[in-house]
CSV table of C-alpha atoms in Angstrom, one decimal:
chain,number,residue,atom,x,y,z
O,1,MET,CA,10.8,-26.9,-28.2
O,2,THR,CA,11.3,-27.0,-31.6
O,3,THR,CA,12.6,-25.2,-35.5
O,4,ILE,CA,11.4,-25.9,-39.2
O,5,SER,CA,12.1,-24.3,-42.0
O,6,ASP,CA,8.6,-24.0,-43.9
O,7,ASP,CA,10.8,-25.1,-46.6
O,8,GLY,CA,14.1,-25.4,-45.7
O,9,LEU,CA,15.4,-22.7,-47.8
O,10,LYS,CA,13.5,-19.3,-45.4
O,11,VAL,CA,13.9,-19.2,-41.6
O,12,SER,CA,13.0,-21.6,-38.5
O,13,ASN,CA,10.1,-21.0,-36.8
O,14,THR,CA,10.3,-22.5,-33.3
O,15,TYR,CA,7.8,-24.0,-32.2
O,16,VAL,CA,6.6,-26.2,-28.8
O,17,ALA,CA,8.1,-29.8,-30.2
O,18,GLY,CA,4.3,-31.3,-28.6
O,19,ASP,CA,3.0,-28.7,-31.1
O,20,ILE,CA,4.7,-30.7,-34.1
O,21,ILE,CA,4.0,-34.5,-33.0
O,22,ALA,CA,0.2,-33.9,-32.5
O,23,GLN,CA,0.3,-31.6,-36.1
O,24,HIS,CA,2.3,-35.0,-37.8
O,25,ALA,CA,-0.8,-36.9,-35.8
O,26,ASP,CA,-2.8,-35.3,-37.2
O,27,ASP,CA,-3.3,-32.6,-40.5
O,28,ASP,CA,-6.1,-31.1,-38.7
O,29,VAL,CA,-4.0,-29.9,-35.7
O,30,SER,CA,-3.9,-26.3,-36.0
O,31,ILE,CA,-1.1,-25.4,-34.9
O,32,SER,CA,1.2,-21.3,-34.8
O,33,PRO,CA,4.9,-20.8,-33.4
O,34,ILE,CA,6.3,-19.2,-30.6
O,35,THR,CA,6.9,-15.0,-31.2
O,36,LYS,CA,8.4,-14.4,-27.7
O,37,ILE,CA,9.6,-16.0,-24.9
O,38,ASN,CA,9.0,-14.1,-21.5
O,39,GLY,CA,7.8,-10.6,-22.9
O,40,GLN,CA,11.3,-10.8,-25.3
O,41,ASP,CA,12.0,-12.4,-29.0
O,42,VAL,CA,12.1,-15.9,-29.3
O,43,GLN,CA,15.5,-16.3,-31.0
O,44,GLU,CA,17.1,-13.5,-28.9
O,45,TYR,CA,15.2,-14.7,-25.7
O,46,LEU,CA,16.6,-19.1,-26.4
O,47,GLU,CA,20.7,-17.3,-27.4
O,48,LYS,CA,20.5,-15.9,-24.5
O,49,ILE,CA,20.0,-19.9,-22.5
O,50,ALA,CA,22.0,-21.3,-25.0
O,51,ASP,CA,24.7,-18.9,-22.8
O,52,TRP,CA,25.2,-21.0,-20.5
O,53,GLU,CA,25.2,-24.0,-21.8
O,54,GLN,CA,28.2,-26.4,-21.7
O,55,TYR,CA,29.4,-26.4,-25.5
O,56,THR,CA,31.7,-23.9,-26.8
O,57,ASN,CA,30.6,-24.2,-30.7
O,58,LEU,CA,27.7,-21.7,-30.2
O,59,ASP,CA,26.2,-23.7,-32.7
O,60,ALA,CA,26.2,-26.7,-30.7
O,61,ARG,CA,25.5,-25.0,-27.5
O,62,TYR,CA,22.0,-23.7,-28.9
O,63,ASN,CA,20.9,-27.3,-31.0
O,64,SER,CA,21.4,-28.7,-26.7
O,65,LEU,CA,18.2,-26.7,-26.5
O,66,LEU,CA,16.3,-28.7,-29.2
O,67,PHE,CA,14.0,-31.3,-28.9
O,68,ARG,CA,14.9,-34.6,-30.9
O,69,LYS,CA,13.8,-37.7,-31.2
O,70,GLY,CA,16.1,-39.4,-28.3
O,71,ASN,CA,15.8,-36.3,-26.4
O,72,ASN,CA,14.4,-33.4,-25.1
O,73,GLY,CA,16.8,-31.0,-25.3
O,74,SER,CA,18.2,-29.4,-22.2
O,75,PHE,CA,15.5,-26.2,-22.3
O,76,VAL,CA,13.0,-28.6,-20.8
O,77,SER,CA,14.7,-31.1,-19.5
O,78,PRO,CA,18.1,-30.6,-17.8
O,79,ALA,CA,21.0,-32.9,-17.6
O,80,GLN,CA,21.9,-33.6,-13.6
O,81,VAL,CA,24.0,-30.9,-13.7
O,82,PHE,CA,21.8,-27.6,-14.7
O,83,TYR,CA,24.0,-25.1,-16.7
O,84,GLY,CA,21.0,-22.6,-17.3
O,85,VAL,CA,20.2,-19.8,-15.4
O,86,TYR,CA,17.3,-19.7,-13.1
O,87,ASP,CA,14.3,-17.7,-14.9
O,88,ASN,CA,11.4,-16.6,-13.0
O,89,ALA,CA,9.2,-19.1,-11.5
O,90,ALA,CA,7.1,-19.7,-14.6
O,91,THR,CA,8.0,-20.0,-17.8
O,92,THR,CA,5.5,-17.2,-20.9
O,93,VAL,CA,5.7,-18.2,-24.3
O,94,THR,CA,3.2,-16.0,-26.8
O,95,PHE,CA,2.6,-17.4,-30.2
O,96,LYS,CA,1.9,-15.7,-33.3
O,97,ASN,CA,-1.9,-16.4,-32.8
O,98,GLY,CA,-1.2,-14.0,-29.9
O,99,THR,CA,-2.6,-16.6,-27.4
O,100,THR,CA,-0.1,-17.3,-24.8
O,101,ARG,CA,1.4,-20.9,-22.2
O,102,ARG,CA,2.3,-20.2,-18.1
O,103,TYR,CA,4.8,-23.7,-17.7
O,104,ASN,CA,5.6,-23.9,-14.0
O,105,ASN,CA,9.8,-23.8,-13.5
O,106,ILE,CA,10.3,-27.0,-11.6
O,107,ALA,CA,13.8,-28.1,-9.5
O,108,SER,CA,14.4,-31.1,-8.0
O,109,ILE,CA,16.1,-31.9,-5.3
O,110,SER,CA,19.1,-34.8,-5.8
O,111,SER,CA,18.3,-38.3,-3.7
O,112,ALA,CA,22.1,-36.6,-2.3
O,113,ALA,CA,20.4,-34.1,-0.2
O,114,GLU,CA,17.4,-36.0,1.3
O,115,GLY,CA,17.1,-34.9,5.0
O,116,ILE,CA,18.5,-31.3,4.9
O,117,ASP,CA,16.5,-29.5,7.0
O,118,TRP,CA,16.0,-26.3,4.5
O,119,SER,CA,14.1,-23.3,6.8
O,120,ASP,CA,17.1,-22.5,7.7
O,121,VAL,CA,17.7,-21.5,3.6
O,122,THR,CA,18.0,-17.9,3.4
O,123,ASP,CA,20.1,-16.4,0.6
O,124,GLY,CA,22.8,-18.2,-1.7
O,125,LYS,CA,25.8,-18.2,1.0
O,126,SER,CA,23.7,-19.9,3.6
O,127,LEU,CA,22.9,-22.9,0.7
O,128,PHE,CA,25.9,-23.1,0.2
O,129,LYS,CA,26.7,-23.8,3.8
O,130,ILE,CA,24.1,-26.6,4.2
O,131,LEU,CA,25.5,-28.0,0.8
O,132,SER,CA,29.1,-28.1,1.6
O,133,LYS,CA,28.3,-30.1,4.9
O,134,LEU,CA,27.1,-32.7,2.1
O,135,LYS,CA,29.7,-35.8,2.5
O,136,ALA,CA,30.6,-37.5,-1.0
O,137,ALA,CA,30.8,-40.1,1.1
O,138,ALA,CA,28.0,-41.1,2.0
O,139,TYR,CA,27.0,-42.3,-1.4
O,140,LYS,CA,28.0,-46.4,-0.9
O,141,PRO,CA,27.8,-47.6,-4.1
O,142,ASP,CA,27.4,-51.9,-4.1
O,143,THR,CA,31.2,-53.4,-5.4
O,144,SER,CA,29.8,-56.3,-5.6
O,145,SER,CA,29.9,-58.2,-8.8
O,146,ALA,CA,26.3,-58.2,-9.7
O,147,ALA,CA,25.4,-55.5,-8.4
O,148,GLN,CA,28.6,-53.2,-10.8
O,149,LYS,CA,26.7,-55.4,-13.6
O,150,ALA,CA,23.6,-54.1,-13.1
O,151,ALA,CA,24.9,-51.6,-12.8
O,152,LEU,CA,26.6,-51.0,-16.0
O,153,HIS,CA,24.3,-52.7,-18.1
O,154,LEU,CA,21.2,-50.3,-16.9
O,155,SER,CA,23.8,-47.6,-18.2
O,156,ARG,CA,24.0,-48.9,-21.3
O,157,ARG,CA,20.2,-49.6,-22.0
O,158,THR,CA,19.9,-46.0,-20.5
O,159,LEU,CA,21.8,-45.5,-24.2
O,160,VAL,CA,19.6,-47.8,-26.7
O,161,SER,CA,16.6,-47.5,-25.7
O,162,ARG,CA,16.4,-44.0,-26.8
O,163,ASP,CA,13.4,-43.5,-28.8
O,164,TYR,CA,14.8,-44.2,-33.3
O,165,SER,CA,11.2,-44.7,-34.2
O,166,ASN,CA,11.4,-42.8,-37.0
O,167,TYR,CA,15.2,-44.1,-38.3
O,168,PRO,CA,16.2,-46.1,-40.6
O,169,LYS,CA,18.0,-49.7,-40.0
O,170,PRO,CA,21.3,-48.5,-40.0
O,171,VAL,CA,24.2,-50.2,-42.0
O,172,VAL,CA,26.2,-50.0,-39.0
O,173,ASN,CA,25.4,-50.5,-35.2
O,174,HIS,CA,27.0,-50.3,-31.9
O,175,SER,CA,26.4,-53.0,-29.7
O,176,ASP,CA,26.7,-50.6,-26.4
O,177,ALA,CA,24.9,-48.3,-28.8
O,178,MET,CA,27.9,-46.5,-28.8
O,179,MET,CA,27.7,-45.3,-32.7
O,180,ALA,CA,25.8,-46.2,-35.1
O,181,GLY,CA,25.6,-46.2,-39.6
O,182,TYR,CA,22.9,-44.8,-42.4
O,183,PHE,CA,21.7,-44.1,-45.3
O,184,MET,CA,18.6,-41.8,-46.0
O,185,ASP,CA,15.8,-43.4,-46.9
O,186,THR,CA,14.4,-39.9,-49.3
O,187,VAL,CA,18.0,-38.5,-50.1
O,188,ASP,CA,20.6,-41.2,-52.2
O,189,TYR,CA,23.3,-39.6,-51.6
O,190,VAL,CA,22.9,-39.0,-47.8
O,191,ALA,CA,24.6,-41.2,-46.0
O,192,VAL,CA,24.7,-40.5,-41.9
O,193,LEU,CA,27.0,-41.4,-38.6
O,194,GLN,CA,25.8,-41.0,-35.6
O,195,ILE,CA,27.8,-41.0,-32.8
O,196,SER,CA,26.0,-41.1,-29.4
O,197,SER,CA,28.8,-41.3,-27.0
O,198,PHE,CA,32.8,-42.0,-26.8
O,199,ASP,CA,32.7,-43.2,-23.4
O,200,THR,CA,33.1,-46.8,-23.6
O,201,SER,CA,33.5,-47.0,-18.8
O,202,SER,CA,30.9,-48.3,-18.9
O,203,ALA,CA,31.3,-51.4,-21.2
O,204,ASP,CA,32.0,-55.2,-19.9
O,205,ASN,CA,34.9,-54.7,-22.0
O,206,ALA,CA,36.0,-51.2,-22.4
O,207,THR,CA,39.3,-52.4,-24.9
O,208,ARG,CA,36.8,-54.5,-27.5
O,209,SER,CA,34.2,-52.0,-27.6
O,210,SER,CA,37.1,-49.0,-28.1
O,211,HIS,CA,37.5,-51.3,-31.0
O,212,GLU,CA,34.3,-52.1,-32.1
O,213,PHE,CA,33.4,-48.3,-32.1
O,214,GLN,CA,37.1,-47.7,-34.2
O,215,ASN,CA,36.6,-50.9,-36.8
O,216,LEU,CA,32.5,-49.6,-37.4
O,217,VAL,CA,33.7,-46.1,-38.4
O,218,LYS,CA,36.2,-47.0,-41.2
O,219,GLU,CA,33.7,-49.8,-42.2
O,220,PHE,CA,31.2,-47.2,-42.4
O,221,LEU,CA,33.2,-45.6,-44.8
O,222,ASN,CA,33.7,-47.5,-46.8
O,223,LYS,CA,30.2,-48.3,-47.0
O,224,SER,CA,29.6,-44.7,-48.2
O,225,GLN,CA,32.4,-44.5,-50.9
O,226,ASP,CA,31.2,-48.1,-52.5
O,227,GLU,CA,27.2,-46.4,-51.8
O,228,GLY,CA,28.4,-43.6,-54.5
O,229,LYS,CA,27.4,-41.5,-51.0
O,230,LYS,CA,28.6,-37.7,-51.4
O,231,LYS,CA,27.8,-36.0,-48.6
O,232,LEU,CA,27.4,-36.6,-44.5
O,233,ILE,CA,26.5,-36.1,-41.6
O,234,LEU,CA,28.0,-36.7,-38.2
O,235,ASP,CA,25.2,-36.4,-36.0
O,236,LEU,CA,26.8,-35.3,-32.0
O,237,ARG,CA,23.9,-34.4,-30.5
O,238,GLY,CA,23.7,-35.8,-26.9
O,239,ASN,CA,27.3,-36.5,-27.3
O,240,GLY,CA,28.1,-36.1,-24.1
O,241,GLY,CA,32.1,-36.7,-24.5
O,242,GLY,CA,33.9,-39.4,-23.7
O,243,ASP,CA,37.5,-40.8,-24.3
O,244,VAL,CA,39.4,-38.6,-26.3
O,245,ASP,CA,41.2,-41.7,-27.6
O,246,LEU,CA,38.7,-42.3,-30.2
O,247,LEU,CA,37.6,-38.7,-30.7
O,248,LEU,CA,41.0,-38.6,-31.8
O,249,ASP,CA,40.5,-41.8,-34.1
O,250,THR,CA,36.7,-40.9,-35.8
O,251,PHE,CA,39.2,-37.6,-37.3
O,252,MET,CA,41.3,-38.5,-38.5
O,253,GLN,CA,39.7,-41.1,-40.2
O,254,LEU,CA,37.3,-38.4,-41.5
O,255,PHE,CA,40.1,-36.4,-42.5
O,256,PRO,CA,43.3,-38.6,-43.2
O,257,ALA,CA,45.2,-35.7,-44.2
O,258,GLU,CA,44.6,-33.0,-41.7
O,259,THR,CA,46.8,-32.9,-37.9
O,260,PRO,CA,44.3,-33.0,-34.7
O,261,PHE,CA,44.8,-30.4,-32.3
O,262,SER,CA,42.7,-31.4,-29.1
O,263,ALA,CA,43.7,-28.2,-27.5
O,264,GLN,CA,44.8,-30.6,-24.2
O,265,ARG,CA,48.5,-30.3,-24.6
O,266,TYR,CA,49.9,-29.2,-21.3
O,267,ARG,CA,54.0,-28.0,-21.1
O,268,ALA,CA,56.1,-30.2,-20.1
O,269,GLN,CA,57.3,-29.2,-17.4
O,270,ASP,CA,58.0,-30.7,-13.6
O,271,GLY,CA,54.3,-30.5,-11.8
O,272,TYR,CA,52.7,-32.0,-14.4
O,273,LYS,CA,54.6,-34.8,-14.4
O,274,ARG,CA,54.8,-35.5,-10.6
O,275,VAL,CA,50.7,-35.1,-10.5
O,276,GLY,CA,50.8,-38.0,-13.4
O,277,ASP,CA,53.2,-39.9,-11.5
O,278,ALA,CA,50.9,-40.1,-8.6
O,279,LEU,CA,47.3,-40.6,-10.7
O,280,ASN,CA,49.3,-43.5,-11.9
O,281,GLU,CA,50.3,-45.1,-8.7
O,282,ILE,CA,46.0,-44.5,-7.4
O,283,LYS,CA,44.6,-45.9,-10.4
O,284,MET,CA,47.3,-49.5,-9.6
O,285,ASN,CA,45.9,-48.9,-6.0
O,286,ASP,CA,42.7,-50.4,-6.1
O,287,THR,CA,41.8,-49.3,-2.3
O,288,ALA,CA,44.1,-45.3,-3.2
O,289,TYR,CA,41.9,-45.3,-6.8
O,290,LYS,CA,38.2,-45.9,-4.5
O,291,GLU,CA,39.6,-43.6,-2.0
O,292,PHE,CA,40.5,-40.8,-4.4
O,293,MET,CA,36.9,-41.3,-6.3
O,294,SER,CA,35.2,-41.7,-3.4
O,295,ASN,CA,36.0,-37.7,-1.9
O,296,TRP,CA,36.4,-36.5,-5.5
O,297,TYR,CA,33.5,-34.1,-5.1
O,298,GLU,CA,34.0,-33.8,-1.4
O,299,GLY,CA,35.3,-30.1,-0.8
O,300,GLN,CA,37.0,-31.5,3.4
O,301,LYS,CA,39.3,-33.3,1.2
O,302,SER,CA,41.2,-30.7,-1.3
O,303,ILE,CA,44.1,-29.0,0.1
O,304,ASN,CA,44.2,-25.2,-0.2
O,305,CYS,CA,47.1,-24.4,-1.6
O,306,GLN,CA,47.4,-20.9,0.4
O,307,ASP,CA,47.7,-22.9,3.4
O,308,GLY,CA,48.7,-26.1,2.9
O,309,LYS,CA,45.8,-27.5,5.0
O,310,LYS,CA,42.1,-29.4,3.9
O,311,TYR,CA,38.8,-26.9,4.0
O,312,SER,CA,36.7,-27.0,7.4
O,313,ALA,CA,32.9,-27.7,6.7
O,314,ASP,CA,32.5,-24.1,7.1
């Protein structure tokens, strides 16, 4: 799904993305904008669904639903963890020309849940009981050097393989596909800084990748000034977050006179210091760190603060 304004000024109409692509390939293809989804005004419906997205910014939540090159949008292609809300077995779309289409809503089951007997699932409580018994430790990644390198390579390939065929040639381009800078072919006063991720964890060398990111942002901003660019577009679509340090560094390069506010500062007190000290000890011990990470999502390894005991499987 995507939205397009007829002249860049009028309120955008909403279309099925596949229809737009088909018309772009063949001008004779006639398409119609969407007016309703499941009987509700299309904009009201999208705003309702967007409220379940993970972002705090209203525009970011809405934009995350929409199709764009390199990402289908979470309205049709949710992430592995779906932040949306179930809305019946099918989605019915009504178009301005009076026609309708029905799309089946399909759920997929994680490989970690394969082999589970779902016959006892009758409500939310019984579903939770079965899922709570899943062992995070059942996933045992191959920690061999070759396997780790393959996993990292796959992670980067996933990022690099996005379709940028309709993008201009990048002025700067990060070797791990974390960011790139572009000058518009059609608007000579606009520069675009596209940041796919702030996460360096999948890089062979996180420190090198981070330094490269910072240097390329600086290089692109300098080149934009040298070329007389007047406007800068920040393209953060599909960015899943990552290292706060890179985010803050980018902010300070863009707005050197401003003091960044990350909203992640905690009140200094002994409790937080103890937590930090414990995490530092765990991270410095490979055995403890692997155990800690393998049990990250396993409820039975967590301590109930009410009685100081571990949670039971029930």
